[in-house]
Short mmCIF file of C-alpha atoms in Angstrom, two decimals:
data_model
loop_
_atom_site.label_atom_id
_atom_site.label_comp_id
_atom_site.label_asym_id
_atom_site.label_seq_id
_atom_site.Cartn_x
_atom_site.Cartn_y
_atom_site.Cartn_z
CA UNK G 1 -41.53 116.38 -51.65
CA UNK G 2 -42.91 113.75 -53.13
CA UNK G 3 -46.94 113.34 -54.37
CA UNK G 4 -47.56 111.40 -51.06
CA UNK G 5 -50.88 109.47 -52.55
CA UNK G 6 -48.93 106.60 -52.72
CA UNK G 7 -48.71 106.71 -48.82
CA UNK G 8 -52.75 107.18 -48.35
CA UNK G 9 -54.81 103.85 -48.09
CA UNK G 10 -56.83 103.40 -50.65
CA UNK G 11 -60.20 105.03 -49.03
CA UNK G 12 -58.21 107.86 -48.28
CA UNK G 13 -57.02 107.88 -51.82
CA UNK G 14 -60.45 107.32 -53.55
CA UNK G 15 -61.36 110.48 -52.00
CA UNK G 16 -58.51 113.12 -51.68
CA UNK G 17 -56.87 112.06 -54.81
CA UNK G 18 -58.12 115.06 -56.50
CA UNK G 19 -56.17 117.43 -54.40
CA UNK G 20 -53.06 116.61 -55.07
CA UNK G 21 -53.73 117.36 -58.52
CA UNK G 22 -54.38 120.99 -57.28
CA UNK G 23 -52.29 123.86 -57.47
CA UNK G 24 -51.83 124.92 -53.78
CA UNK G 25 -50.48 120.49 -53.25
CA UNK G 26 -48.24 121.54 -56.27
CA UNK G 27 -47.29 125.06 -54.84
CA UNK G 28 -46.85 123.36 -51.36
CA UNK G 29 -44.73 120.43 -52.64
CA UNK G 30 -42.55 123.55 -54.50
CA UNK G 31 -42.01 124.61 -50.90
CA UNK G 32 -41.24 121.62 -49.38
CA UNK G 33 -38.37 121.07 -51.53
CA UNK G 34 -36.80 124.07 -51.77
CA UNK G 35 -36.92 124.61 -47.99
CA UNK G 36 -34.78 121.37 -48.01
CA UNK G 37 -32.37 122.20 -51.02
CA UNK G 38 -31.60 124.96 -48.58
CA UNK G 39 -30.51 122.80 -45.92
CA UNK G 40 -33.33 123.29 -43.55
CA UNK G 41 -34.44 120.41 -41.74
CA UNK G 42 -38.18 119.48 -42.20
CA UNK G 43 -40.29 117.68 -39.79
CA UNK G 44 -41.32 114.39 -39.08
CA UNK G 45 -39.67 112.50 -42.17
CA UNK G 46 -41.35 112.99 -45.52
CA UNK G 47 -42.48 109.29 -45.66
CA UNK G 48 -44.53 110.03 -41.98
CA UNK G 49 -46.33 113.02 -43.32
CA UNK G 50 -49.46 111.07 -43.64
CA UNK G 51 -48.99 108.50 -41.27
CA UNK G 52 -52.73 109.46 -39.52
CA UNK G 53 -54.45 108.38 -42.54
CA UNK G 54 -52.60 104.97 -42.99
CA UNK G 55 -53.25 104.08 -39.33
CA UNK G 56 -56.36 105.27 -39.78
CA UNK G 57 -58.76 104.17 -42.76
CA UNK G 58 -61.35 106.57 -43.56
CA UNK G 59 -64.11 103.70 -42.70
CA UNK G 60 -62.74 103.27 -39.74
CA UNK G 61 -62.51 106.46 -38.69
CA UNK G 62 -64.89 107.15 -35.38
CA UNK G 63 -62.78 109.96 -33.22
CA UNK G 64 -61.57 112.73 -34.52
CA UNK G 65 -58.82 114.98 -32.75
CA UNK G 66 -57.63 118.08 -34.27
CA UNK G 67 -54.12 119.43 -33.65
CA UNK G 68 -52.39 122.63 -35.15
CA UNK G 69 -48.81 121.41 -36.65
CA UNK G 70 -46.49 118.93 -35.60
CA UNK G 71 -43.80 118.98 -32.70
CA UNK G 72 -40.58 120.85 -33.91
CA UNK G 73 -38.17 118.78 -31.40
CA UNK G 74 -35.38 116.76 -33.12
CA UNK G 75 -36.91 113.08 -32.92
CA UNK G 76 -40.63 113.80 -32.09
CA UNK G 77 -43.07 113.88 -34.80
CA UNK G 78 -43.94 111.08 -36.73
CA UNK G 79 -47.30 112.16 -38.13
CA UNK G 80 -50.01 112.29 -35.56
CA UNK G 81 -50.97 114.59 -33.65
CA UNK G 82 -50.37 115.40 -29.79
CA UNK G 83 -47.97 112.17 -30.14
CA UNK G 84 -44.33 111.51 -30.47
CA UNK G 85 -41.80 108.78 -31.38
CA UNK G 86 -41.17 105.83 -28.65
CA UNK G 87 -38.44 106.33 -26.26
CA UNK G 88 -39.22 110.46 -26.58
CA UNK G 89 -39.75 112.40 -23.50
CA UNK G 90 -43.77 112.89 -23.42
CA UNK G 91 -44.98 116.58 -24.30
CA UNK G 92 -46.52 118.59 -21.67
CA UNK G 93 -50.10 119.15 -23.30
CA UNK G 94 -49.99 115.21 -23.97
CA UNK G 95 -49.11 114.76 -20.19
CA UNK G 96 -52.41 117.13 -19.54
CA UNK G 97 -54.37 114.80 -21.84
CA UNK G 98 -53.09 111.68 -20.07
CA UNK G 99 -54.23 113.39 -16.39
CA UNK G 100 -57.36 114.24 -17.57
CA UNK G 101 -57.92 110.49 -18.89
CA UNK G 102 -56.39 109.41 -15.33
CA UNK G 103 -59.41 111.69 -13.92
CA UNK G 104 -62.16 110.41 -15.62
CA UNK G 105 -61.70 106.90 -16.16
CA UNK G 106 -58.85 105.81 -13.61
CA UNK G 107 -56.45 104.53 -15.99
CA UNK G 108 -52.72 104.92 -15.39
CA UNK G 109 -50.66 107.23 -17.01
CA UNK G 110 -48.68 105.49 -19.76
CA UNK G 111 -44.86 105.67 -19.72
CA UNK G 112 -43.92 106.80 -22.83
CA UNK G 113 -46.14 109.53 -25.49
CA UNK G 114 -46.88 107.39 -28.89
CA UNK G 115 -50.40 107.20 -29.21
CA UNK G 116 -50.56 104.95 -32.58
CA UNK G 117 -52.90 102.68 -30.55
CA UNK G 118 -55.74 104.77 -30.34
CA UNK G 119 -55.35 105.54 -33.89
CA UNK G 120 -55.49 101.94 -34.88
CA UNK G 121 -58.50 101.88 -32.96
CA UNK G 122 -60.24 104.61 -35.04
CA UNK G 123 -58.96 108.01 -33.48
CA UNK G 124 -57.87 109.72 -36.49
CA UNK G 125 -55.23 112.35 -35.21
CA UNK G 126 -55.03 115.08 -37.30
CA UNK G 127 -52.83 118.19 -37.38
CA UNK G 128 -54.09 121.14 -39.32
CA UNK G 129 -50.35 121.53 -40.83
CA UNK G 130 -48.30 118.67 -41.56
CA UNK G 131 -44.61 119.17 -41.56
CA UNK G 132 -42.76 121.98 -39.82
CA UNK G 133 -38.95 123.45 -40.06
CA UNK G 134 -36.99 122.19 -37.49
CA UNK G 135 -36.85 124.36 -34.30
CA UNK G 136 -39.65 126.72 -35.85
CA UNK G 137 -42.92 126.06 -34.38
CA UNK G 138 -45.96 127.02 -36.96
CA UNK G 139 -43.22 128.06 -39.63
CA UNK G 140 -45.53 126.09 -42.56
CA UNK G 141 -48.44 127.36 -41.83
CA UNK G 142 -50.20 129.21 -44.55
CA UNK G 143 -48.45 126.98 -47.30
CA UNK G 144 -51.31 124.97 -48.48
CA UNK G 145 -51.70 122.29 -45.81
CA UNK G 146 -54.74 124.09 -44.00
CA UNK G 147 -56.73 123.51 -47.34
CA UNK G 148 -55.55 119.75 -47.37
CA UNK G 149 -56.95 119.05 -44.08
CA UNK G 150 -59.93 121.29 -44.62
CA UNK G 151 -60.85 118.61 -47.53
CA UNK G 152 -59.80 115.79 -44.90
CA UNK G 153 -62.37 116.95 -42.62
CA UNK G 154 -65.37 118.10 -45.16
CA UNK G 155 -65.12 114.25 -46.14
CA UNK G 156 -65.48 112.99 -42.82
CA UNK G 157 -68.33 114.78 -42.26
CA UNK G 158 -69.93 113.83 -45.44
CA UNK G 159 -68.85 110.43 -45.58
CA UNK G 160 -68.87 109.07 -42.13
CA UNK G 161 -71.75 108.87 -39.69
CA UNK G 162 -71.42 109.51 -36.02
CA UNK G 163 -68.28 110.35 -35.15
CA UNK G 164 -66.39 112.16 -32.13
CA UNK G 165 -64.63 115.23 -33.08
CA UNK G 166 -62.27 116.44 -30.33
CA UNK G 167 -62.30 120.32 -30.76
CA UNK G 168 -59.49 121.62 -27.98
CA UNK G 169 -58.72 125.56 -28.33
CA UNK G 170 -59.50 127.84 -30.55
CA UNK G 171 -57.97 126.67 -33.69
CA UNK G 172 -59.10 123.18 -33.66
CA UNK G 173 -62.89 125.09 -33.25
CA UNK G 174 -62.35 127.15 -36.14
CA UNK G 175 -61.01 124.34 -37.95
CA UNK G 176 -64.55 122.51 -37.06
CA UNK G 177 -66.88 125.40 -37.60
CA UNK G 178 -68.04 123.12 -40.75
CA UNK G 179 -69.16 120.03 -39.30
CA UNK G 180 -72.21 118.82 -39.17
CA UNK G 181 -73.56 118.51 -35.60
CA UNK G 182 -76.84 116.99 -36.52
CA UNK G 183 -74.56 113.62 -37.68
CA UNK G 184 -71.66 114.09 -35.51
CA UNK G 185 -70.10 115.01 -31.59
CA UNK G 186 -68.49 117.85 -31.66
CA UNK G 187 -67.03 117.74 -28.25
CA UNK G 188 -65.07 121.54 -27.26
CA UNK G 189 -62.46 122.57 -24.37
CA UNK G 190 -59.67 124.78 -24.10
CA UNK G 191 -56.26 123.63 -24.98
CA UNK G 192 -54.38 120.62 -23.04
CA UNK G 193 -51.67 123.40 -22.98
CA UNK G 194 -50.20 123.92 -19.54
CA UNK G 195 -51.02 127.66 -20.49
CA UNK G 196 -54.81 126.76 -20.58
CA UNK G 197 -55.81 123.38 -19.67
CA UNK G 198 -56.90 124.69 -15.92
CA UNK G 199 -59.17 127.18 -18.17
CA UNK G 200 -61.48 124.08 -18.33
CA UNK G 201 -59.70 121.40 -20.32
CA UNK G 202 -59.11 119.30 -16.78
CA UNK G 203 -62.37 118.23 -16.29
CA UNK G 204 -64.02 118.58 -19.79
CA UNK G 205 -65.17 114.66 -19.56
CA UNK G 206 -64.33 114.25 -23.08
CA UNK G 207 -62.97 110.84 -23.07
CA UNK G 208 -65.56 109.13 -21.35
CA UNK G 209 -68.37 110.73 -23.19
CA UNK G 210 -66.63 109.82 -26.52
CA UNK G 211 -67.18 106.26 -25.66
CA UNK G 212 -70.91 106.89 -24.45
CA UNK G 213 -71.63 108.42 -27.87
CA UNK G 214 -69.73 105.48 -29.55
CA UNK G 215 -71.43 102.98 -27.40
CA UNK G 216 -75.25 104.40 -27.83
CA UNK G 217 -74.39 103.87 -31.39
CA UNK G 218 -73.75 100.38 -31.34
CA UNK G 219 -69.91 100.73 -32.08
CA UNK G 220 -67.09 99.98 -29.56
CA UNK G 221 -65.29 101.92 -27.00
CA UNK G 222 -61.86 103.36 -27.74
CA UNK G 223 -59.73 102.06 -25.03
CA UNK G 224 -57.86 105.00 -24.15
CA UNK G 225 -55.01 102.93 -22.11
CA UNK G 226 -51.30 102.86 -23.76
CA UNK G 227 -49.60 99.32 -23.83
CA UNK G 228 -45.92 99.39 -23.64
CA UNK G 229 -44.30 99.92 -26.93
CA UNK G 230 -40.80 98.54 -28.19
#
């Protein structure tokens, strides 16, 4: 694995450029590479391991949501959360997230599942843990990545002013418990999971009262629709 702060635009960099001069980045990189030397397949591709922050500048980051670790199918991750590759079949929690959009603000359920357009639009999707063995849900968790995106978030919240964070389950609220509510939304629901999105996800109103906040604040709307991608 390489450093990676190459990949990080240079706001990003500025700020978590530090970190990879820590040990756990040095002890997780150590990982990284010897779980490939021994054949395993890591997910997505190295070079997409930060893909969030380079469609997403830190100054133009105004939505938050916070994902656990990235899809284990061949083919699907590519570095932001909830979303997968063009041309792969969509998830079922993203299908639940598109429904619930559907529900609130009538807009029609996209065909496909990449969701790089609302993160070049501000919506800085971030999973907790980024890379995963192949066919091994969660299997890097615990190697150094939470503390990454820990850092990730703490400058958010001290650098950025009003922004939507998108808390859904458990996890993603523990990963929150920091921010600072007084200068931020910090929007909560269950899980889009089909195990848990009836437990109050469908119906949580979350994408329409994003764009209140963002609009009361002078800044624009996140247009939550999908265009057709190639």
């Amino acid at each position: 694995m390489d450093s990676g702060i190459e990949q990080l635009e240079p706001g990003w960099r500025a700020r978590l450029a530090p970190e990879f001069d820590k040990a756990y980045m040095r002890q997780l990189a150590t990982f990284i590479n010897s779980e490939k030397e021994l054949g395993k397949t890591v997910f997505p591709a190295e070079d997409q391991f930060y893909s969030a922050f380079s469609h997403t500048p830190l100054d133009r980051v105004k939505v938050v949501i916070v994902g656990q670790d990235p899809y284990h199918g061949e083919g699907q991750a590519h570095g932001l959360c909830f979303s997968v590759k063009p041309g792969v079949k969509t998830p079922p929690s993203l299908n639940n997230i598109y429904q619930e959009i559907n529900a609130e603000l009538g807009l029609p359920v996209p065909a496909h599942g990449c969701l790089a357009n609302w993160a070049d639009q501000g919506v800085l999707l971030l999973n907790s843990v980024l890379s995963v063995e192949c066919g091994k849900a969660a299997s890097h968790e615990g190697m150094g990545w939470e503390s990454f995106t820990d850092k990730v978030i703490e400058v958010i919240n001290d650098d950025r002013e009003a922004v939507v964070f998108l808390l859904w389950g458990n996890y993603a609220q523990r990963k929150g418990a920091s921010i600072d509510t007084d200068r931020h939304c910090v929007l909560k629901a269950p899980h889009p999971s089909p195990l848990s999105a009836y437990r109050g996800f469908f119906g949580c109103g979350h994408f329409k009262a994003t764009n209140e906040y963002l609009k009361q604040r002078g800044r624009s709307a996140i247009d939550w629709s999908l265009p057709e991608v190639a």
